[in-house]
CSV table of C-alpha atoms in Angstrom, one decimal:
chain,number,residue,atom,x,y,z
A,1,MET,CA,139.8,118.7,104.0
A,2,LYS,CA,136.2,117.9,101.8
A,3,LYS,CA,133.1,117.3,103.6
A,4,GLN,CA,131.2,114.6,103.6
A,5,ALA,CA,127.1,115.2,101.5
A,6,GLU,CA,125.1,114.5,103.3
A,7,GLN,CA,122.8,112.0,102.7
A,8,LYS,CA,119.5,112.3,101.7
A,9,SER,CA,116.2,110.7,102.4
A,10,PRO,CA,113.6,109.5,99.7
A,11,VAL,CA,111.1,112.3,98.9
A,12,VAL,CA,107.4,111.1,99.4
A,13,ILE,CA,105.4,112.7,97.7
A,14,ASP,CA,102.5,115.0,99.3
A,15,LYS,CA,98.8,114.4,99.2
A,16,HIS,CA,98.3,117.8,98.2
A,17,GLN,CA,100.1,117.9,95.2
A,18,ASN,CA,97.8,119.0,91.9
A,19,ILE,CA,98.9,117.1,89.4
A,20,PRO,CA,95.9,117.2,86.6
A,21,GLY,CA,94.7,113.5,85.6
A,22,THR,CA,95.1,112.1,89.1
A,23,GLU,CA,93.5,113.1,92.1
A,24,PHE,CA,95.0,111.6,96.4
A,25,TYR,CA,92.6,108.7,97.2
A,26,LYS,CA,94.7,107.5,101.2
A,27,MET,CA,97.4,107.2,103.2
A,28,TRP,CA,98.7,103.9,102.4
A,29,ASN,CA,99.9,103.5,106.2
A,30,ILE,CA,102.6,101.2,106.6
A,31,GLY,CA,103.3,99.0,109.6
A,32,LEU,CA,101.9,98.6,113.2
A,33,CYS,CA,99.8,101.7,114.2
A,34,PRO,CA,100.4,104.0,115.9
A,35,ASN,CA,104.7,103.5,115.4
A,36,TYR,CA,103.9,103.7,111.2
A,37,LYS,CA,107.1,102.6,109.6
A,38,ALA,CA,106.0,104.6,106.6
A,39,GLN,CA,103.1,106.9,105.4
A,40,VAL,CA,102.8,106.7,101.6
A,41,PRO,CA,100.1,108.5,99.7
A,42,ILE,CA,98.3,106.6,97.3
A,43,PHE,CA,96.7,108.6,94.5
A,44,ASN,CA,94.2,107.9,91.8
A,45,VAL,CA,94.7,108.7,87.8
A,46,TYR,CA,92.6,108.9,85.3
A,47,ASN,CA,94.5,109.2,81.9
A,48,MET,CA,97.8,108.6,80.6
A,49,HIS,CA,99.2,112.0,80.7
A,50,GLY,CA,98.0,111.9,84.7
A,51,LEU,CA,100.3,108.7,84.8
A,52,ASN,CA,103.4,109.9,82.6
A,53,ALA,CA,102.9,113.1,85.3
A,54,ILE,CA,103.4,112.4,88.2
A,55,ILE,CA,105.7,109.8,87.2
A,56,GLY,CA,107.4,112.4,85.5
A,57,TYR,CA,107.1,114.7,89.2
A,58,VAL,CA,108.3,111.5,91.6
A,59,MET,CA,111.6,111.6,89.5
A,60,LEU,CA,112.0,115.3,89.4
A,61,LYS,CA,111.8,115.4,93.1
A,62,ASN,CA,113.5,112.1,93.9
A,63,SER,CA,116.5,113.0,91.4
A,64,SER,CA,119.4,113.6,93.4
A,65,VAL,CA,118.6,110.6,95.4
A,66,GLY,CA,118.0,107.7,93.6
A,67,LYS,CA,117.0,105.7,91.1
A,68,VAL,CA,113.3,105.5,90.5
A,69,LEU,CA,111.7,101.4,90.1
A,70,TYR,CA,108.4,100.5,89.9
A,71,ARG,CA,106.5,97.3,91.0
A,72,GLY,CA,103.7,96.2,89.8
A,73,GLN,CA,100.9,94.9,92.0
A,74,ALA,CA,97.1,93.3,92.3
A,75,LYS,CA,96.3,94.4,95.3
A,76,LEU,CA,98.3,96.1,98.0
A,77,TYR,CA,99.3,93.5,100.2
A,78,CYS,CA,98.6,93.3,104.5
A,79,GLY,CA,100.1,91.3,107.5
A,80,ASP,CA,99.1,87.9,107.9
A,81,ASP,CA,96.8,88.7,110.2
A,82,GLY,CA,95.1,91.7,108.0
A,83,SER,CA,96.4,94.3,111.1
A,84,TYR,CA,98.8,95.6,108.8
A,85,ASN,CA,100.3,96.9,105.5
A,86,ASP,CA,104.2,96.4,104.6
A,87,LEU,CA,106.3,94.9,101.4
A,88,LEU,CA,108.6,92.3,102.4
A,89,PRO,CA,110.4,90.1,100.1
A,90,SER,CA,109.5,86.6,99.5
A,91,ILE,CA,111.3,84.8,102.0
A,92,CYS,CA,109.4,86.6,104.8
A,93,HIS,CA,106.3,85.6,103.6
A,94,ILE,CA,105.1,83.4,106.4
A,95,ARG,CA,101.7,82.9,108.3
A,96,PRO,CA,100.6,82.6,111.4
A,97,SER,CA,99.3,79.6,113.7
A,98,GLU,CA,96.3,79.4,114.9
A,99,ASP,CA,95.9,80.5,118.8
A,100,GLU,CA,99.1,82.1,118.8
A,101,ASN,CA,99.9,85.5,120.0
A,102,LYS,CA,101.9,88.5,118.3
A,103,LYS,CA,105.1,88.0,120.7
A,104,GLU,CA,104.7,83.6,120.1
A,105,ALA,CA,104.7,85.1,116.4
A,106,LYS,CA,107.3,87.3,116.2
A,107,LYS,CA,109.6,84.9,118.0
A,108,ARG,CA,108.8,82.6,115.1
A,109,TRP,CA,109.0,83.8,112.3
A,110,ASN,CA,111.9,85.5,113.6
A,111,LYS,CA,113.7,81.6,113.6
A,112,GLU,CA,112.5,80.4,110.3
A,113,ILE,CA,113.7,83.6,108.3
A,114,HIS,CA,116.7,82.4,110.4
A,115,GLU,CA,116.4,79.0,108.8
A,116,LYS,CA,114.9,79.9,105.2
A,117,ASN,CA,118.1,82.5,105.2
A,118,LYS,CA,120.7,79.1,106.5
A,119,LEU,CA,119.4,77.4,103.4
A,120,LEU,CA,119.5,79.9,100.7
A,121,ASP,CA,123.4,80.7,101.5
A,122,ILE,CA,123.7,77.5,100.9
A,123,HIS,CA,122.1,77.1,97.8
A,124,ILE,CA,124.1,80.1,96.9
A,125,ALA,CA,127.6,78.5,97.9
A,126,ALA,CA,126.7,75.8,95.7
A,127,ILE,CA,126.2,77.4,92.7
A,128,ILE,CA,129.9,79.4,93.9
A,129,ASN,CA,131.3,76.0,94.2
A,130,ASP,CA,130.1,74.4,90.7
A,131,THR,CA,132.4,76.3,88.4
A,132,ASP,CA,130.7,75.5,84.9
A,133,LEU,CA,127.4,77.0,86.4
A,134,LEU,CA,128.9,79.9,87.8
A,135,LYS,CA,130.7,80.5,84.5
A,136,GLN,CA,127.7,80.2,82.7
A,137,ILE,CA,125.8,83.2,85.3
A,138,ALA,CA,129.5,85.0,86.2
A,139,TYR,CA,130.6,86.3,83.1
A,140,ASN,CA,131.5,90.2,84.8
A,141,PHE,CA,133.3,89.3,87.4
A,142,ASP,CA,135.6,87.5,88.2
A,143,TYR,CA,135.1,84.8,90.4
A,144,THR,CA,138.4,83.8,91.3
A,145,ASP,CA,139.1,86.8,93.5
A,146,ALA,CA,137.6,86.4,97.0
A,147,ASP,CA,137.6,90.5,96.5
A,148,ASN,CA,134.7,89.8,94.3
A,149,ARG,CA,132.8,87.3,96.9
A,150,ALA,CA,129.9,90.0,97.7
A,151,GLU,CA,129.3,91.0,94.2
A,152,ILE,CA,128.9,87.7,93.3
A,153,GLU,CA,126.2,86.4,95.6
A,154,ILE,CA,124.4,89.3,95.5
A,155,VAL,CA,124.0,88.3,91.6
A,156,ILE,CA,123.1,84.8,92.2
A,157,GLU,CA,120.5,85.6,94.2
A,158,SER,CA,119.2,87.9,92.4
A,159,LEU,CA,119.2,85.2,89.7
A,160,LEU,CA,117.0,83.1,91.8
A,161,GLN,CA,114.9,85.5,92.5
A,162,HIS,CA,114.2,87.1,89.4
A,163,TYR,CA,113.3,83.5,88.3
A,164,GLY,CA,111.2,81.7,90.6
A,165,SER,CA,112.6,80.9,93.7
A,166,GLY,CA,112.3,82.3,97.4
A,167,THR,CA,115.3,85.0,98.3
A,168,ARG,CA,115.9,88.0,100.3
A,169,CYS,CA,115.4,90.3,97.2
A,170,MET,CA,112.7,91.6,95.4
A,171,ASP,CA,111.6,92.1,91.8
A,172,PHE,CA,111.6,95.6,90.6
A,173,VAL,CA,111.0,97.2,86.7
A,174,ASP,CA,112.5,100.4,85.8
A,175,ASN,CA,109.8,100.8,83.0
A,176,HIS,CA,106.4,102.1,84.1
A,177,TRP,CA,104.2,100.2,81.2
A,178,ILE,CA,105.5,97.2,82.2
A,179,ALA,CA,104.2,97.0,85.9
A,180,LEU,CA,100.9,98.4,84.8
A,181,TRP,CA,101.8,95.0,83.3
A,182,PHE,CA,101.9,92.9,85.7
A,183,GLY,CA,99.1,94.9,88.2
A,184,LEU,CA,97.2,94.1,85.1
A,185,HIS,CA,97.7,89.9,85.1
A,186,GLN,CA,97.5,87.5,88.2
A,187,TRP,CA,100.0,85.4,89.1
A,188,ILE,CA,98.8,81.5,89.0
A,189,SER,CA,101.8,78.8,89.9
A,190,GLU,CA,100.7,75.0,90.5
A,191,GLN,CA,103.0,72.6,92.3
A,192,LYS,CA,102.1,68.7,91.7
A,193,GLU,CA,105.0,67.2,94.5
A,194,SER,CA,106.0,69.0,97.5
A,195,ASN,CA,109.8,68.9,96.2
A,196,SER,CA,108.9,69.5,91.9
A,197,PRO,CA,109.1,72.9,90.4
A,198,VAL,CA,106.4,74.9,90.7
A,199,GLU,CA,104.3,75.4,87.2
A,200,CYS,CA,102.9,79.2,86.9
A,201,PHE,CA,101.7,81.7,84.7
A,202,TYR,CA,100.6,85.2,84.0
A,203,LYS,CA,96.3,85.0,83.3
A,204,LYS,CA,94.5,88.6,82.6
A,205,ARG,CA,92.5,89.9,84.7
A,206,THR,CA,88.9,90.3,84.1
A,207,LEU,CA,87.3,93.4,83.3
A,208,ARG,CA,84.2,94.0,84.4
A,209,LEU,CA,83.7,97.4,82.7
A,210,SER,CA,85.2,99.7,80.8
A,211,ARG,CA,86.2,102.7,82.5
A,212,LYS,CA,83.4,105.1,81.3
A,213,ALA,CA,80.6,102.5,82.7
A,214,MET,CA,82.2,102.1,85.7
A,215,GLN,CA,82.8,105.5,87.1
A,216,ASP,CA,79.5,106.2,85.8
A,217,ALA,CA,78.1,103.3,88.0
A,218,GLN,CA,80.7,104.6,91.0
A,219,ALA,CA,78.8,108.3,90.0
A,220,GLN,CA,75.4,106.8,90.3
A,221,MET,CA,75.8,105.1,93.6
A,222,ARG,CA,77.7,107.9,95.5
A,223,GLN,CA,74.6,110.1,94.1
A,224,GLU,CA,71.9,107.5,95.6
A,225,PHE,CA,74.1,107.5,98.7
A,226,PHE,CA,73.8,111.2,99.5
A,227,VAL,CA,70.0,111.2,98.4
A,228,GLU,CA,68.8,108.1,100.6
A,229,LEU,CA,71.8,109.7,103.5
A,230,LYS,CA,70.1,113.0,103.6
A,231,LYS,CA,66.0,111.6,103.4
A,232,ALA,CA,66.8,109.8,106.2
A,233,SER,CA,69.0,112.0,108.6
A,234,GLY,CA,66.2,115.2,108.1
A,235,GLU,CA,67.4,118.1,109.5
A,236,ALA,CA,69.3,116.7,112.0
A,237,PRO,CA,72.8,118.2,112.3
A,238,ILE,CA,75.5,115.7,110.5
A,239,ALA,CA,76.7,115.1,114.1
A,240,HIS,CA,73.5,113.7,115.4
A,241,SER,CA,73.6,111.1,112.9
A,242,GLN,CA,76.4,109.3,112.8
A,243,GLU,CA,74.8,105.6,113.5
A,244,THR,CA,72.7,105.8,110.3
A,245,ILE,CA,75.9,107.0,108.0
A,246,SER,CA,77.4,103.9,109.7
A,247,LYS,CA,74.3,101.6,108.8
A,248,LEU,CA,74.3,103.6,105.3
A,249,LEU,CA,77.9,102.9,105.4
A,250,LYS,CA,77.7,99.4,105.4
A,251,LYS,CA,74.7,99.2,103.6
A,252,TYR,CA,76.0,100.9,100.2
A,253,SER,CA,80.3,99.2,100.7
A,254,HIS,CA,79.4,95.6,99.1
A,255,LYS,CA,78.0,97.7,96.3
A,256,LEU,CA,81.4,99.6,95.5
A,257,ALA,CA,83.2,96.5,96.3
A,258,PHE,CA,83.4,95.4,92.7
A,259,ALA,CA,85.9,98.8,92.5
A,260,GLU,CA,88.2,97.6,94.4
A,261,GLU,CA,88.7,94.4,92.3
A,262,GLN,CA,88.7,97.0,89.5
A,263,PHE,CA,92.4,98.5,89.9
A,264,LEU,CA,95.4,98.6,90.2
A,265,TYR,CA,98.9,99.5,91.9
A,266,VAL,CA,102.3,100.9,91.0
A,267,LEU,CA,104.4,101.5,93.7
A,268,LEU,CA,107.0,103.9,93.0
A,269,PHE,CA,110.6,102.2,95.1
A,270,VAL,CA,113.8,104.9,95.3
A,271,ALA,CA,116.8,103.0,94.8
A,272,ASN,CA,120.2,104.1,96.6
A,273,THR,CA,122.2,104.1,93.0
A,274,LEU,CA,124.2,107.0,93.5
A,275,PRO,CA,127.4,108.1,95.5
A,276,GLU,CA,125.5,111.0,97.5
A,277,GLN,CA,124.3,107.1,99.2
A,278,GLU,CA,127.6,106.2,99.7
A,279,THR,CA,126.7,103.7,96.9
A,280,THR,CA,129.7,101.4,94.9
A,281,GLN,CA,128.9,100.3,91.7
A,282,HIS,CA,130.1,97.6,89.0
A,283,ALA,CA,128.6,96.3,86.2
A,284,GLY,CA,125.3,96.8,87.7
A,285,VAL,CA,125.5,96.0,90.8
A,286,TYR,CA,124.8,98.9,93.2
A,287,SER,CA,126.0,98.4,97.0
A,288,SER,CA,125.3,100.9,99.6
A,289,PRO,CA,125.3,100.6,103.7
A,290,GLN,CA,120.9,100.3,103.3
A,291,MET,CA,121.0,98.0,100.1
A,292,SER,CA,122.1,96.1,97.7
A,293,VAL,CA,120.6,96.4,93.8
A,294,VAL,CA,121.1,95.0,90.4
A,295,ASP,CA,120.3,95.8,87.3
A,296,LEU,CA,121.0,92.4,86.2
A,297,ARG,CA,120.5,93.8,82.0
A,298,ARG,CA,124.3,94.8,82.9
A,299,ALA,CA,125.0,92.2,86.0
A,300,LEU,CA,124.0,88.7,83.6
A,301,PRO,CA,125.2,87.8,80.4
A,302,SER,CA,123.0,87.9,77.2
A,303,VAL,CA,122.1,84.1,77.3
A,304,PHE,CA,119.5,85.9,80.4
A,305,LEU,CA,117.0,87.3,78.3
A,306,ARG,CA,114.3,87.1,80.4
A,307,PRO,CA,115.5,90.6,82.2
A,308,GLY,CA,116.2,92.3,78.8
A,309,ALA,CA,112.9,92.1,78.5
A,310,GLN,CA,111.0,92.5,81.7
A,311,HIS,CA,113.4,95.6,82.2
A,312,GLY,CA,114.6,93.9,85.3
A,313,TRP,CA,116.2,94.6,88.5
A,314,THR,CA,116.3,93.2,92.1
A,315,VAL,CA,116.4,95.0,95.4
A,316,LYS,CA,117.5,93.3,98.5
A,317,MET,CA,117.2,95.1,102.0
A,318,LYS,CA,120.4,94.7,104.5
A,319,SER,CA,121.2,96.4,108.4
A,320,SER,CA,124.0,96.5,110.8
A,321,LYS,CA,122.3,94.1,112.5
A,322,LYS,CA,124.3,90.4,113.4
A,323,ASN,CA,120.6,88.9,112.6
A,324,MET,CA,117.5,90.5,111.2
A,325,ASN,CA,114.5,90.3,112.2
A,326,ARG,CA,111.4,90.1,109.7
A,327,GLY,CA,110.6,93.5,109.6
A,328,ASP,CA,114.4,94.4,108.7
A,329,TYR,CA,114.0,93.5,105.7
A,330,SER,CA,110.7,95.4,105.0
A,331,PHE,CA,111.3,97.9,101.4
A,332,ALA,CA,108.7,100.9,103.3
A,333,LYS,CA,110.8,103.4,103.7
A,334,ASN,CA,111.6,103.4,100.2
A,335,ILE,CA,108.1,103.7,99.0
A,336,VAL,CA,107.3,107.3,97.7
A,337,ALA,CA,103.7,107.0,95.8
A,338,ILE,CA,101.4,104.3,94.9
A,339,LEU,CA,99.4,104.4,91.5
A,340,ARG,CA,96.5,103.4,91.3
A,341,ILE,CA,94.9,102.3,88.1
A,342,PRO,CA,92.0,100.8,86.7
A,343,LEU,CA,92.6,97.6,85.5
A,344,SER,CA,90.2,98.9,81.5
A,345,LEU,CA,92.5,102.6,81.9
A,346,ALA,CA,95.5,99.9,81.7
A,347,ASP,CA,94.1,97.1,79.2
A,348,GLU,CA,94.2,100.4,76.6
A,349,LEU,CA,97.5,101.7,77.3
A,350,ILE,CA,99.6,98.0,76.6
A,351,GLY,CA,98.0,95.8,74.5
A,352,GLY,CA,100.2,94.1,71.7
A,353,ALA,CA,103.1,91.4,71.4
A,354,LEU,CA,105.5,93.7,72.9
A,355,LEU,CA,103.3,93.4,76.6
A,356,SER,CA,103.2,89.5,76.6
A,357,GLN,CA,103.2,86.7,78.7
A,358,GLU,CA,105.4,85.1,75.9
A,359,ASN,CA,107.5,88.3,75.7
A,360,LEU,CA,108.2,89.1,79.2
A,361,PHE,CA,108.5,85.5,80.6
A,362,PRO,CA,111.0,83.9,76.8
A,363,PRO,CA,110.5,80.0,77.3
A,364,GLU,CA,113.8,78.2,77.4
A,365,ASP,CA,114.1,77.3,73.7
A,366,TYR,CA,114.7,80.6,73.5
A,367,ASP,CA,116.3,82.2,77.3
A,368,GLN,CA,119.6,79.7,77.2
A,369,GLY,CA,119.7,81.2,80.6
A,370,TYR,CA,116.3,79.9,81.8
A,371,ARG,CA,117.4,76.6,80.3
A,372,ILE,CA,120.7,76.2,81.7
A,373,LEU,CA,118.9,76.2,85.0
A,374,LEU,CA,116.3,74.1,84.2
A,375,GLU,CA,118.2,71.7,82.4
A,376,ARG,CA,120.6,71.4,86.2
A,377,GLN,CA,117.4,71.8,88.1
A,378,ASP,CA,116.2,68.5,86.0
A,379,LEU,CA,119.3,66.2,87.0
A,380,ALA,CA,118.9,66.9,90.6
A,381,MET,CA,115.2,66.6,90.4
A,382,LYS,CA,115.9,63.1,88.8
A,383,LYS,CA,119.1,62.4,91.0
A,384,LYS,CA,118.1,59.4,94.9
A,385,GLU,CA,121.2,59.3,95.8
A,386,ASN,CA,125.0,60.8,95.8
A,387,LEU,CA,123.8,64.4,96.2
A,388,THR,CA,125.5,67.6,95.7
A,389,ASP,CA,125.6,70.6,97.5
A,390,LEU,CA,123.7,72.1,94.6
A,391,ASP,CA,121.3,69.2,94.0
A,392,LYS,CA,119.6,69.3,97.0
A,393,ALA,CA,119.5,73.6,96.9
A,394,PHE,CA,117.5,73.2,93.6
A,395,LYS,CA,115.6,71.0,95.1
A,396,CYS,CA,115.0,72.3,98.3
A,397,MET,CA,113.8,75.8,96.6
A,398,PRO,CA,113.8,74.8,92.8
A,399,ILE,CA,112.7,77.3,89.8
A,400,ALA,CA,109.8,78.4,89.2
A,401,LYS,CA,108.8,76.5,85.1
A,402,TYR,CA,106.6,79.1,83.1
A,403,LYS,CA,103.8,77.1,81.2
């Protein structure tokens, strides 16, 4: 009898790894201390060679584990109360109430997530029951076969996620240049009325200094700090100068604060796409016990233009639990490295029309699939009575509309 292949865990990059053009910055501790879900190293990236080298190294180390995907962010997100870091899908973005302890907050969070899940499942079922709309989406799947129901559901949820609705999925890309673009730009959203579509756009973040000017300014401030420290502490041992050091750190922290605003982050996530992870694959949908992974370019018909422009993928975490709690949706355990990159460097590397909002978020005149969704949503918004389940779904969880 053939021995079943042992499942491999994602390989987190060693913080001591020497990769030219990069340098270890600090650890990102994910989850509540002291029992972190994961600890991931953050590396400063200083040039394009360092960027390509560290990404190549991560892919090499995880070549027998899964597909390396990228997610560009303007910052690393922490818990709602600022006490811990995590990476959660939009359906879990629930803010704490005032005067609420952690136990009460956790109970309320889980209750609200279950309610959101019910609404989302109704939305997905309503699309499946609308034959005309389903035909436009499930081109690669036999939607008349009940055995394909789970695949069709994850494709629809991935579509909703990619076009701006709140779901249990998270967006990734398989092109690190596109991840740089998302980190370099800030997402701006506007909603005129509570049940109206969200109108949004991406705005390029402010570049305060060139790459060289920022490096020179940081070096100068570090030098000033150590000169002042030496002057303040005199001949006293460092162990006896902790109070002096704390005061100086507080003084200089605000001077260096601008620097954090001048960085973007690229998270490297290892997705289960190989048979060794008990993964099955059909038409771009990879299913394993831990997660569902969707290559949107293969799973959706080409009338949906945005997935191709963005090299878009989505991932949805799974659990053996009947009811997943907020923490079960975390993507943290499959993050293997985080890259911290100056905005000025990213700006130098990704200029041009190919990496622009117009290309990455094609307007509805060109993205026929986007137009189909918006037209169906507009019909739902205009109806005042005799609402179908699909009408209610679009009103409750609208697709984001880009300017």
